[in-house]
């Protein structure tokens, strides 16, 4: 009786087959079909177990979800981004990056209650996280809820008195409350920690202008423009300061530069 040859497949051959799939070149012409009753297992061995489909069933890593959600925001696929942020927070409740991203999306959509709940849920997991507290404070400041905003900022500064972000946000809150001199003091402390911040120099200029300290305001705005010359608002505010200083020709030059940047 003629026996059909069955070769034992090595691990290397199995790996190559996985890569090549059904279209791989065959090493030799196919032999005849085996008898229906003949075992296909070499030498009666046990059938190899199927490899688990780990990639298909394993949960997505939170940082991978964050990267995908961030990319979706960049590409303006906001519904997709929101779904990814929601999935991330279901898998990792209180994830700081996920909470910040989702809150920003909800604020952009005008969902005030959803934004506040997102911050609150994350802060239940991380009650003293500065990024979350300052982001919520900034949201509340934009909504003119200044008492609540200042409360969050003070919590950060109580734990970290030299936190640059906390001092900066305190300056903005105080500025919106009309406390220009106190705001200028907080912003000056911020600049001791990050002197190259064009944004901080701009708001210092705004605070000094409100406080009536016009030459110092103009100097702050000039420094802001040196660090970032593409901000139209800096030149516009400098024009207003120069108008108050009775220097109309210089003011007009600043307004003209501001309009040029807005149209660029």
PDB file of C-alpha atoms in Angstrom:
ATOM      1  CA  UNK A   1       0.000   0.000   0.000  1.00  0.00           C
ATOM      2  CA  UNK A   2       1.359   3.374  -0.936  1.00  0.00           C
ATOM      3  CA  UNK A   3       1.603   5.844   1.953  1.00  0.00           C
ATOM      4  CA  UNK A   4       1.042   9.574   1.603  1.00  0.00           C
ATOM      5  CA  UNK A   5       3.939  11.630   2.883  1.00  0.00           C
ATOM      6  CA  UNK A   6       3.132  14.112   5.630  1.00  0.00           C
ATOM      7  CA  UNK A   7       5.933  16.497   6.576  1.00  0.00           C
ATOM      8  CA  UNK A   8       6.004  18.066  10.026  1.00  0.00           C
ATOM      9  CA  UNK A   9       5.786  21.872   9.758  1.00  0.00           C
ATOM     10  CA  UNK A  10       8.446  23.778  11.712  1.00  0.00           C
ATOM     11  CA  UNK A  11       7.773  26.921  13.746  1.00  0.00           C
ATOM     12  CA  UNK A  12       9.710  29.009  11.211  1.00  0.00           C
ATOM     13  CA  UNK A  13       7.561  27.708   8.336  1.00  0.00           C
ATOM     14  CA  UNK A  14       4.427  28.496  10.307  1.00  0.00           C
ATOM     15  CA  UNK A  15       5.622  32.056  10.901  1.00  0.00           C
ATOM     16  CA  UNK A  16       6.362  32.618   7.207  1.00  0.00           C
ATOM     17  CA  UNK A  17       2.942  31.244   6.306  1.00  0.00           C
ATOM     18  CA  UNK A  18       1.363  33.762   8.665  1.00  0.00           C
ATOM     19  CA  UNK A  19       3.113  36.611   6.856  1.00  0.00           C
ATOM     20  CA  UNK A  20       2.502  35.375   3.298  1.00  0.00           C
ATOM     21  CA  UNK A  21      -1.086  34.169   3.777  1.00  0.00           C
ATOM     22  CA  UNK A  22      -2.958  32.314   1.070  1.00  0.00           C
ATOM     23  CA  UNK A  23      -0.998  33.899  -1.771  1.00  0.00           C
ATOM     24  CA  UNK A  24       2.450  32.658  -0.690  1.00  0.00           C
ATOM     25  CA  UNK A  25       4.516  30.825  -3.313  1.00  0.00           C
ATOM     26  CA  UNK A  26       4.459  27.076  -2.870  1.00  0.00           C
ATOM     27  CA  UNK A  27       7.714  25.284  -2.316  1.00  0.00           C
ATOM     28  CA  UNK A  28       6.716  22.293  -4.473  1.00  0.00           C
ATOM     29  CA  UNK A  29       3.781  21.163  -6.590  1.00  0.00           C
ATOM     30  CA  UNK A  30       0.815  19.991  -4.506  1.00  0.00           C
ATOM     31  CA  UNK A  31       0.516  16.260  -3.940  1.00  0.00           C
ATOM     32  CA  UNK A  32      -2.621  14.209  -4.399  1.00  0.00           C
ATOM     33  CA  UNK A  33      -5.557  14.704  -2.032  1.00  0.00           C
ATOM     34  CA  UNK A  34      -5.348  12.491   1.073  1.00  0.00           C
ATOM     35  CA  UNK A  35      -7.971   9.868   1.763  1.00  0.00           C
ATOM     36  CA  UNK A  36     -10.983  11.170   3.612  1.00  0.00           C
ATOM     37  CA  UNK A  37     -10.406   8.780   6.509  1.00  0.00           C
ATOM     38  CA  UNK A  38      -6.726   9.569   6.883  1.00  0.00           C
ATOM     39  CA  UNK A  39      -5.713  11.773   9.813  1.00  0.00           C
ATOM     40  CA  UNK A  40      -4.176  15.103   8.786  1.00  0.00           C
ATOM     41  CA  UNK A  41      -2.226  15.345  12.056  1.00  0.00           C
ATOM     42  CA  UNK A  42       1.431  14.379  11.648  1.00  0.00           C
ATOM     43  CA  UNK A  43       2.150  11.105  13.455  1.00  0.00           C
ATOM     44  CA  UNK A  44      -1.156  11.280  15.323  1.00  0.00           C
ATOM     45  CA  UNK A  45      -0.092  14.368  17.328  1.00  0.00           C
ATOM     46  CA  UNK A  46      -2.584  16.660  18.997  1.00  0.00           C
ATOM     47  CA  UNK A  47      -3.873  19.539  16.855  1.00  0.00           C
ATOM     48  CA  UNK A  48      -2.100  22.825  17.482  1.00  0.00           C
ATOM     49  CA  UNK A  49      -4.169  25.300  19.449  1.00  0.00           C
ATOM     50  CA  UNK A  50      -5.376  28.363  17.589  1.00  0.00           C
ATOM     51  CA  UNK A  51      -3.451  31.516  18.469  1.00  0.00           C
ATOM     52  CA  UNK A  52      -5.564  33.927  20.523  1.00  0.00           C
ATOM     53  CA  UNK A  53      -6.583  37.060  18.650  1.00  0.00           C
ATOM     54  CA  UNK A  54      -5.086  39.365  21.251  1.00  0.00           C
ATOM     55  CA  UNK A  55      -4.994  42.442  19.058  1.00  0.00           C
ATOM     56  CA  UNK A  56      -8.695  42.196  18.301  1.00  0.00           C
ATOM     57  CA  UNK A  57      -9.870  41.649  21.881  1.00  0.00           C
ATOM     58  CA  UNK A  58      -7.340  43.446  24.094  1.00  0.00           C
ATOM     59  CA  UNK A  59      -8.571  46.775  25.491  1.00  0.00           C
ATOM     60  CA  UNK A  60      -7.047  49.861  23.909  1.00  0.00           C
ATOM     61  CA  UNK A  61      -4.290  51.521  25.900  1.00  0.00           C
ATOM     62  CA  UNK A  62      -5.454  54.873  27.410  1.00  0.00           C
ATOM     63  CA  UNK A  63      -2.483  56.759  26.001  1.00  0.00           C
ATOM     64  CA  UNK A  64      -3.193  55.332  22.559  1.00  0.00           C
ATOM     65  CA  UNK A  65      -6.805  56.446  22.844  1.00  0.00           C
ATOM     66  CA  UNK A  66      -5.618  59.904  23.917  1.00  0.00           C
ATOM     67  CA  UNK A  67      -3.335  60.137  20.880  1.00  0.00           C
ATOM     68  CA  UNK A  68      -6.167  59.094  18.544  1.00  0.00           C
ATOM     69  CA  UNK A  69      -8.588  61.550  20.131  1.00  0.00           C
ATOM     70  CA  UNK A  70      -6.061  64.383  19.900  1.00  0.00           C
ATOM     71  CA  UNK A  71      -5.439  63.611  16.247  1.00  0.00           C
ATOM     72  CA  UNK A  72      -9.194  63.611  15.595  1.00  0.00           C
ATOM     73  CA  UNK A  73      -9.453  67.066  17.178  1.00  0.00           C
ATOM     74  CA  UNK A  74      -6.571  68.280  15.012  1.00  0.00           C
ATOM     75  CA  UNK A  75      -8.402  67.022  11.927  1.00  0.00           C
ATOM     76  CA  UNK A  76     -11.652  68.620  13.133  1.00  0.00           C
ATOM     77  CA  UNK A  77     -13.418  65.251  13.505  1.00  0.00           C
ATOM     78  CA  UNK A  78     -15.041  66.335  16.722  1.00  0.00           C
ATOM     79  CA  UNK A  79     -17.711  63.630  17.078  1.00  0.00           C
ATOM     80  CA  UNK A  80     -15.047  60.955  16.711  1.00  0.00           C
ATOM     81  CA  UNK A  81     -12.789  62.761  19.182  1.00  0.00           C
ATOM     82  CA  UNK A  82     -15.565  63.018  21.751  1.00  0.00           C
ATOM     83  CA  UNK A  83     -16.346  59.306  21.472  1.00  0.00           C
ATOM     84  CA  UNK A  84     -12.655  58.456  21.946  1.00  0.00           C
ATOM     85  CA  UNK A  85     -12.342  60.721  24.983  1.00  0.00           C
ATOM     86  CA  UNK A  86     -15.473  59.117  26.462  1.00  0.00           C
ATOM     87  CA  UNK A  87     -14.048  55.632  25.890  1.00  0.00           C
ATOM     88  CA  UNK A  88     -10.747  56.656  27.466  1.00  0.00           C
ATOM     89  CA  UNK A  89     -12.466  57.950  30.594  1.00  0.00           C
ATOM     90  CA  UNK A  90     -14.575  54.806  30.875  1.00  0.00           C
ATOM     91  CA  UNK A  91     -11.403  52.720  30.842  1.00  0.00           C
ATOM     92  CA  UNK A  92      -9.356  55.093  33.002  1.00  0.00           C
ATOM     93  CA  UNK A  93     -11.644  57.269  35.170  1.00  0.00           C
ATOM     94  CA  UNK A  94     -10.016  60.548  36.111  1.00  0.00           C
ATOM     95  CA  UNK A  95      -7.409  60.412  33.334  1.00  0.00           C
ATOM     96  CA  UNK A  96      -6.135  63.999  33.301  1.00  0.00           C
ATOM     97  CA  UNK A  97      -5.437  64.312  29.575  1.00  0.00           C
ATOM     98  CA  UNK A  98      -8.746  62.681  28.699  1.00  0.00           C
ATOM     99  CA  UNK A  99     -10.719  64.929  31.050  1.00  0.00           C
ATOM    100  CA  UNK A 100      -9.021  68.074  29.759  1.00  0.00           C
ATOM    101  CA  UNK A 101      -9.637  67.067  26.159  1.00  0.00           C
ATOM    102  CA  UNK A 102     -13.285  66.167  26.666  1.00  0.00           C
ATOM    103  CA  UNK A 103     -13.983  69.312  28.710  1.00  0.00           C
ATOM    104  CA  UNK A 104     -12.467  71.491  25.979  1.00  0.00           C
ATOM    105  CA  UNK A 105     -14.664  69.815  23.373  1.00  0.00           C
ATOM    106  CA  UNK A 106     -17.802  70.200  25.463  1.00  0.00           C
ATOM    107  CA  UNK A 107     -17.027  73.858  26.142  1.00  0.00           C
ATOM    108  CA  UNK A 108     -16.526  74.392  22.418  1.00  0.00           C
ATOM    109  CA  UNK A 109     -19.964  72.865  21.843  1.00  0.00           C
ATOM    110  CA  UNK A 110     -21.529  75.111  24.472  1.00  0.00           C
ATOM    111  CA  UNK A 111     -22.311  72.281  26.893  1.00  0.00           C
ATOM    112  CA  UNK A 112     -21.702  74.085  30.189  1.00  0.00           C
ATOM    113  CA  UNK A 113     -23.146  71.366  32.435  1.00  0.00           C
ATOM    114  CA  UNK A 114     -21.187  68.643  30.653  1.00  0.00           C
ATOM    115  CA  UNK A 115     -17.959  70.629  30.900  1.00  0.00           C
ATOM    116  CA  UNK A 116     -18.332  71.222  34.626  1.00  0.00           C
ATOM    117  CA  UNK A 117     -19.272  67.584  35.276  1.00  0.00           C
ATOM    118  CA  UNK A 118     -16.214  66.398  33.347  1.00  0.00           C
ATOM    119  CA  UNK A 119     -13.959  68.518  35.548  1.00  0.00           C
ATOM    120  CA  UNK A 120     -15.822  67.463  38.698  1.00  0.00           C
ATOM    121  CA  UNK A 121     -15.552  63.747  37.867  1.00  0.00           C
ATOM    122  CA  UNK A 122     -11.821  64.008  37.229  1.00  0.00           C
ATOM    123  CA  UNK A 123     -11.275  66.035  40.399  1.00  0.00           C
ATOM    124  CA  UNK A 124     -13.072  63.376  42.434  1.00  0.00           C
ATOM    125  CA  UNK A 125     -10.240  61.064  41.389  1.00  0.00           C
ATOM    126  CA  UNK A 126      -7.484  63.712  41.689  1.00  0.00           C
ATOM    127  CA  UNK A 127      -8.721  66.446  44.078  1.00  0.00           C
ATOM    128  CA  UNK A 128      -5.502  68.475  44.063  1.00  0.00           C
ATOM    129  CA  UNK A 129      -4.434  68.121  40.398  1.00  0.00           C
ATOM    130  CA  UNK A 130      -3.251  71.626  39.337  1.00  0.00           C
ATOM    131  CA  UNK A 131      -3.974  71.145  35.620  1.00  0.00           C
ATOM    132  CA  UNK A 132      -7.591  70.263  36.300  1.00  0.00           C
ATOM    133  CA  UNK A 133      -8.143  73.026  38.844  1.00  0.00           C
ATOM    134  CA  UNK A 134      -6.593  75.694  36.621  1.00  0.00           C
ATOM    135  CA  UNK A 135      -8.464  74.521  33.533  1.00  0.00           C
ATOM    136  CA  UNK A 136     -11.744  74.709  35.444  1.00  0.00           C
ATOM    137  CA  UNK A 137     -10.761  78.125  36.807  1.00  0.00           C
ATOM    138  CA  UNK A 138     -10.093  79.396  33.282  1.00  0.00           C
ATOM    139  CA  UNK A 139     -13.471  78.047  32.132  1.00  0.00           C
ATOM    140  CA  UNK A 140     -15.219  79.768  35.029  1.00  0.00           C
ATOM    141  CA  UNK A 141     -13.313  83.010  34.350  1.00  0.00           C
ATOM    142  CA  UNK A 142     -14.458  82.983  30.735  1.00  0.00           C
ATOM    143  CA  UNK A 143     -18.017  82.630  32.040  1.00  0.00           C
ATOM    144  CA  UNK A 144     -17.386  85.509  34.475  1.00  0.00           C
ATOM    145  CA  UNK A 145     -17.888  83.198  37.468  1.00  0.00           C
ATOM    146  CA  UNK A 146     -14.939  84.889  39.122  1.00  0.00           C
ATOM    147  CA  UNK A 147     -15.480  83.833  42.735  1.00  0.00           C
ATOM    148  CA  UNK A 148     -15.421  80.141  41.800  1.00  0.00           C
ATOM    149  CA  UNK A 149     -12.482  80.699  39.456  1.00  0.00           C
ATOM    150  CA  UNK A 150     -10.428  82.403  42.152  1.00  0.00           C
ATOM    151  CA  UNK A 151     -11.270  79.641  44.626  1.00  0.00           C
ATOM    152  CA  UNK A 152      -9.771  76.994  42.332  1.00  0.00           C
ATOM    153  CA  UNK A 153      -6.675  79.118  41.701  1.00  0.00           C
ATOM    154  CA  UNK A 154      -6.137  79.705  45.413  1.00  0.00           C
ATOM    155  CA  UNK A 155      -6.279  75.953  46.027  1.00  0.00           C
ATOM    156  CA  UNK A 156      -3.389  75.485  43.603  1.00  0.00           C
ATOM    157  CA  UNK A 157      -1.328  78.328  45.064  1.00  0.00           C
ATOM    158  CA  UNK A 158      -1.930  77.187  48.636  1.00  0.00           C
ATOM    159  CA  UNK A 159      -0.220  73.903  47.787  1.00  0.00           C
ATOM    160  CA  UNK A 160       2.366  75.408  45.404  1.00  0.00           C
ATOM    161  CA  UNK A 161       2.887  79.154  46.031  1.00  0.00           C
ATOM    162  CA  UNK A 162       5.290  79.510  43.085  1.00  0.00           C
ATOM    163  CA  UNK A 163       3.200  77.610  40.539  1.00  0.00           C
ATOM    164  CA  UNK A 164       3.645  79.733  37.388  1.00  0.00           C
ATOM    165  CA  UNK A 165       0.342  78.670  35.839  1.00  0.00           C
ATOM    166  CA  UNK A 166      -1.491  79.412  39.071  1.00  0.00           C
ATOM    167  CA  UNK A 167       0.038  82.877  39.368  1.00  0.00           C
ATOM    168  CA  UNK A 168      -0.800  83.621  35.745  1.00  0.00           C
ATOM    169  CA  UNK A 169      -4.429  82.544  36.122  1.00  0.00           C
ATOM    170  CA  UNK A 170      -4.699  84.515  39.363  1.00  0.00           C
ATOM    171  CA  UNK A 171      -3.524  87.594  37.470  1.00  0.00           C
ATOM    172  CA  UNK A 172      -6.229  87.108  34.845  1.00  0.00           C
ATOM    173  CA  UNK A 173      -8.964  86.541  37.423  1.00  0.00           C
ATOM    174  CA  UNK A 174      -7.969  89.640  39.381  1.00  0.00           C
ATOM    175  CA  UNK A 175      -7.791  91.643  36.164  1.00  0.00           C
ATOM    176  CA  UNK A 176     -11.357  90.609  35.269  1.00  0.00           C
ATOM    177  CA  UNK A 177     -12.451  91.568  38.793  1.00  0.00           C
ATOM    178  CA  UNK A 178     -11.107  95.073  38.196  1.00  0.00           C
ATOM    179  CA  UNK A 179      -8.218  94.689  40.665  1.00  0.00           C
ATOM    180  CA  UNK A 180      -5.590  95.911  38.206  1.00  0.00           C
ATOM    181  CA  UNK A 181      -2.793  96.618  40.685  1.00  0.00           C
ATOM    182  CA  UNK A 182      -3.130  93.193  42.340  1.00  0.00           C
ATOM    183  CA  UNK A 183      -3.330  91.589  38.911  1.00  0.00           C
ATOM    184  CA  UNK A 184      -0.112  93.311  37.828  1.00  0.00           C
ATOM    185  CA  UNK A 185       1.632  92.032  40.959  1.00  0.00           C
ATOM    186  CA  UNK A 186       0.596  88.436  40.231  1.00  0.00           C
ATOM    187  CA  UNK A 187       1.674  88.733  36.601  1.00  0.00           C
ATOM    188  CA  UNK A 188       5.056  90.180  37.592  1.00  0.00           C
ATOM    189  CA  UNK A 189       5.585  87.162  39.859  1.00  0.00           C
ATOM    190  CA  UNK A 190       4.682  84.948  36.904  1.00  0.00           C
ATOM    191  CA  UNK A 191       7.337  86.655  34.771  1.00  0.00           C
ATOM    192  CA  UNK A 192       9.966  85.944  37.412  1.00  0.00           C
ATOM    193  CA  UNK A 193       9.330  82.261  36.686  1.00  0.00           C
ATOM    194  CA  UNK A 194       8.838  82.450  32.905  1.00  0.00           C
ATOM    195  CA  UNK A 195      10.239  85.744  31.614  1.00  0.00           C
ATOM    196  CA  UNK A 196       9.915  84.760  27.941  1.00  0.00           C
ATOM    197  CA  UNK A 197       6.108  84.492  27.984  1.00  0.00           C
ATOM    198  CA  UNK A 198       4.756  86.999  25.451  1.00  0.00           C
ATOM    199  CA  UNK A 199       1.220  86.318  26.690  1.00  0.00           C
ATOM    200  CA  UNK A 200       2.105  87.228  30.279  1.00  0.00           C
ATOM    201  CA  UNK A 201       3.785  90.453  29.145  1.00  0.00           C
ATOM    202  CA  UNK A 202       0.652  91.319  27.162  1.00  0.00           C
ATOM    203  CA  UNK A 203      -1.667  90.879  30.157  1.00  0.00           C
ATOM    204  CA  UNK A 204       0.766  92.795  32.352  1.00  0.00           C
ATOM    205  CA  UNK A 205       0.487  95.626  29.838  1.00  0.00           C
ATOM    206  CA  UNK A 206      -3.313  95.401  30.052  1.00  0.00           C
ATOM    207  CA  UNK A 207      -3.239  95.470  33.862  1.00  0.00           C
ATOM    208  CA  UNK A 208      -0.867  98.446  33.957  1.00  0.00           C
ATOM    209  CA  UNK A 209      -3.003 100.291  31.425  1.00  0.00           C
ATOM    210  CA  UNK A 210      -6.062  99.767  33.629  1.00  0.00           C
ATOM    211  CA  UNK A 211      -4.037 100.933  36.627  1.00  0.00           C
ATOM    212  CA  UNK A 212      -3.078 104.117  34.778  1.00  0.00           C
ATOM    213  CA  UNK A 213       0.632 103.262  34.701  1.00  0.00           C
ATOM    214  CA  UNK A 214       0.962 104.088  31.006  1.00  0.00           C
ATOM    215  CA  UNK A 215       4.751 104.177  30.396  1.00  0.00           C
ATOM    216  CA  UNK A 216       5.159 100.835  32.193  1.00  0.00           C
ATOM    217  CA  UNK A 217       2.194  99.423  30.229  1.00  0.00           C
ATOM    218  CA  UNK A 218       3.808 100.479  26.955  1.00  0.00           C
ATOM    219  CA  UNK A 219       7.113  98.881  27.942  1.00  0.00           C
ATOM    220  CA  UNK A 220       5.348  95.613  28.782  1.00  0.00           C
ATOM    221  CA  UNK A 221       3.561  95.613  25.415  1.00  0.00           C
ATOM    222  CA  UNK A 222       6.789  96.369  23.572  1.00  0.00           C
ATOM    223  CA  UNK A 223       8.391  93.381  25.284  1.00  0.00           C
ATOM    224  CA  UNK A 224       5.419  91.203  24.336  1.00  0.00           C
ATOM    225  CA  UNK A 225       5.780  92.268  20.682  1.00  0.00           C
ATOM    226  CA  UNK A 226       9.506  91.478  20.747  1.00  0.00           C
ATOM    227  CA  UNK A 227       8.756  87.937  21.901  1.00  0.00           C
ATOM    228  CA  UNK A 228       5.813  87.397  19.513  1.00  0.00           C
ATOM    229  CA  UNK A 229       5.414  89.957  16.748  1.00  0.00           C
ATOM    230  CA  UNK A 230       2.401  88.269  15.122  1.00  0.00           C
ATOM    231  CA  UNK A 231      -0.234  89.129  17.744  1.00  0.00           C
ATOM    232  CA  UNK A 232      -2.597  91.830  16.459  1.00  0.00           C
ATOM    233  CA  UNK A 233      -4.060  92.480  19.908  1.00  0.00           C
ATOM    234  CA  UNK A 234      -0.670  93.578  21.265  1.00  0.00           C
ATOM    235  CA  UNK A 235      -0.368  96.396  18.715  1.00  0.00           C
ATOM    236  CA  UNK A 236      -3.998  97.418  19.166  1.00  0.00           C
ATOM    237  CA  UNK A 237      -3.580  97.767  22.927  1.00  0.00           C
ATOM    238  CA  UNK A 238      -0.297  99.625  22.425  1.00  0.00           C
ATOM    239  CA  UNK A 239      -2.223 102.030  20.188  1.00  0.00           C
ATOM    240  CA  UNK A 240      -4.762 102.641  22.944  1.00  0.00           C
ATOM    241  CA  UNK A 241      -1.994 103.300  25.463  1.00  0.00           C
ATOM    242  CA  UNK A 242      -0.288 105.734  23.079  1.00  0.00           C
ATOM    243  CA  UNK A 243      -3.605 107.506  22.517  1.00  0.00           C
ATOM    244  CA  UNK A 244      -3.913 107.976  26.274  1.00  0.00           C
ATOM    245  CA  UNK A 245      -0.360 109.309  26.308  1.00  0.00           C
ATOM    246  CA  UNK A 246      -1.332 111.928  23.638  1.00  0.00           C
ATOM    247  CA  UNK A 247       0.907 110.385  20.977  1.00  0.00           C
ATOM    248  CA  UNK A 248      -1.630 109.994  18.140  1.00  0.00           C
ATOM    249  CA  UNK A 249       0.764 109.444  15.223  1.00  0.00           C
ATOM    250  CA  UNK A 250       2.482 106.556  16.990  1.00  0.00           C
ATOM    251  CA  UNK A 251      -0.917 105.223  18.005  1.00  0.00           C
ATOM    252  CA  UNK A 252      -2.079 105.236  14.371  1.00  0.00           C
ATOM    253  CA  UNK A 253       1.012 103.229  13.380  1.00  0.00           C
ATOM    254  CA  UNK A 254       0.136 100.632  16.013  1.00  0.00           C
ATOM    255  CA  UNK A 255      -3.491 100.406  14.856  1.00  0.00           C
ATOM    256  CA  UNK A 256      -2.353 100.048  11.258  1.00  0.00           C
ATOM    257  CA  UNK A 257       0.011  97.219  12.193  1.00  0.00           C
ATOM    258  CA  UNK A 258      -2.794  95.503  14.099  1.00  0.00           C
ATOM    259  CA  UNK A 259      -5.100  95.643  11.056  1.00  0.00           C
ATOM    260  CA  UNK A 260      -2.360  94.259   8.821  1.00  0.00           C
ATOM    261  CA  UNK A 261      -1.936  91.264  11.099  1.00  0.00           C
ATOM    262  CA  UNK A 262      -5.675  90.664  11.303  1.00  0.00           C
ATOM    263  CA  UNK A 263      -5.857  90.560   7.510  1.00  0.00           C
ATOM    264  CA  UNK A 264      -2.802  88.343   7.083  1.00  0.00           C
TER     265      UNK A 264
END
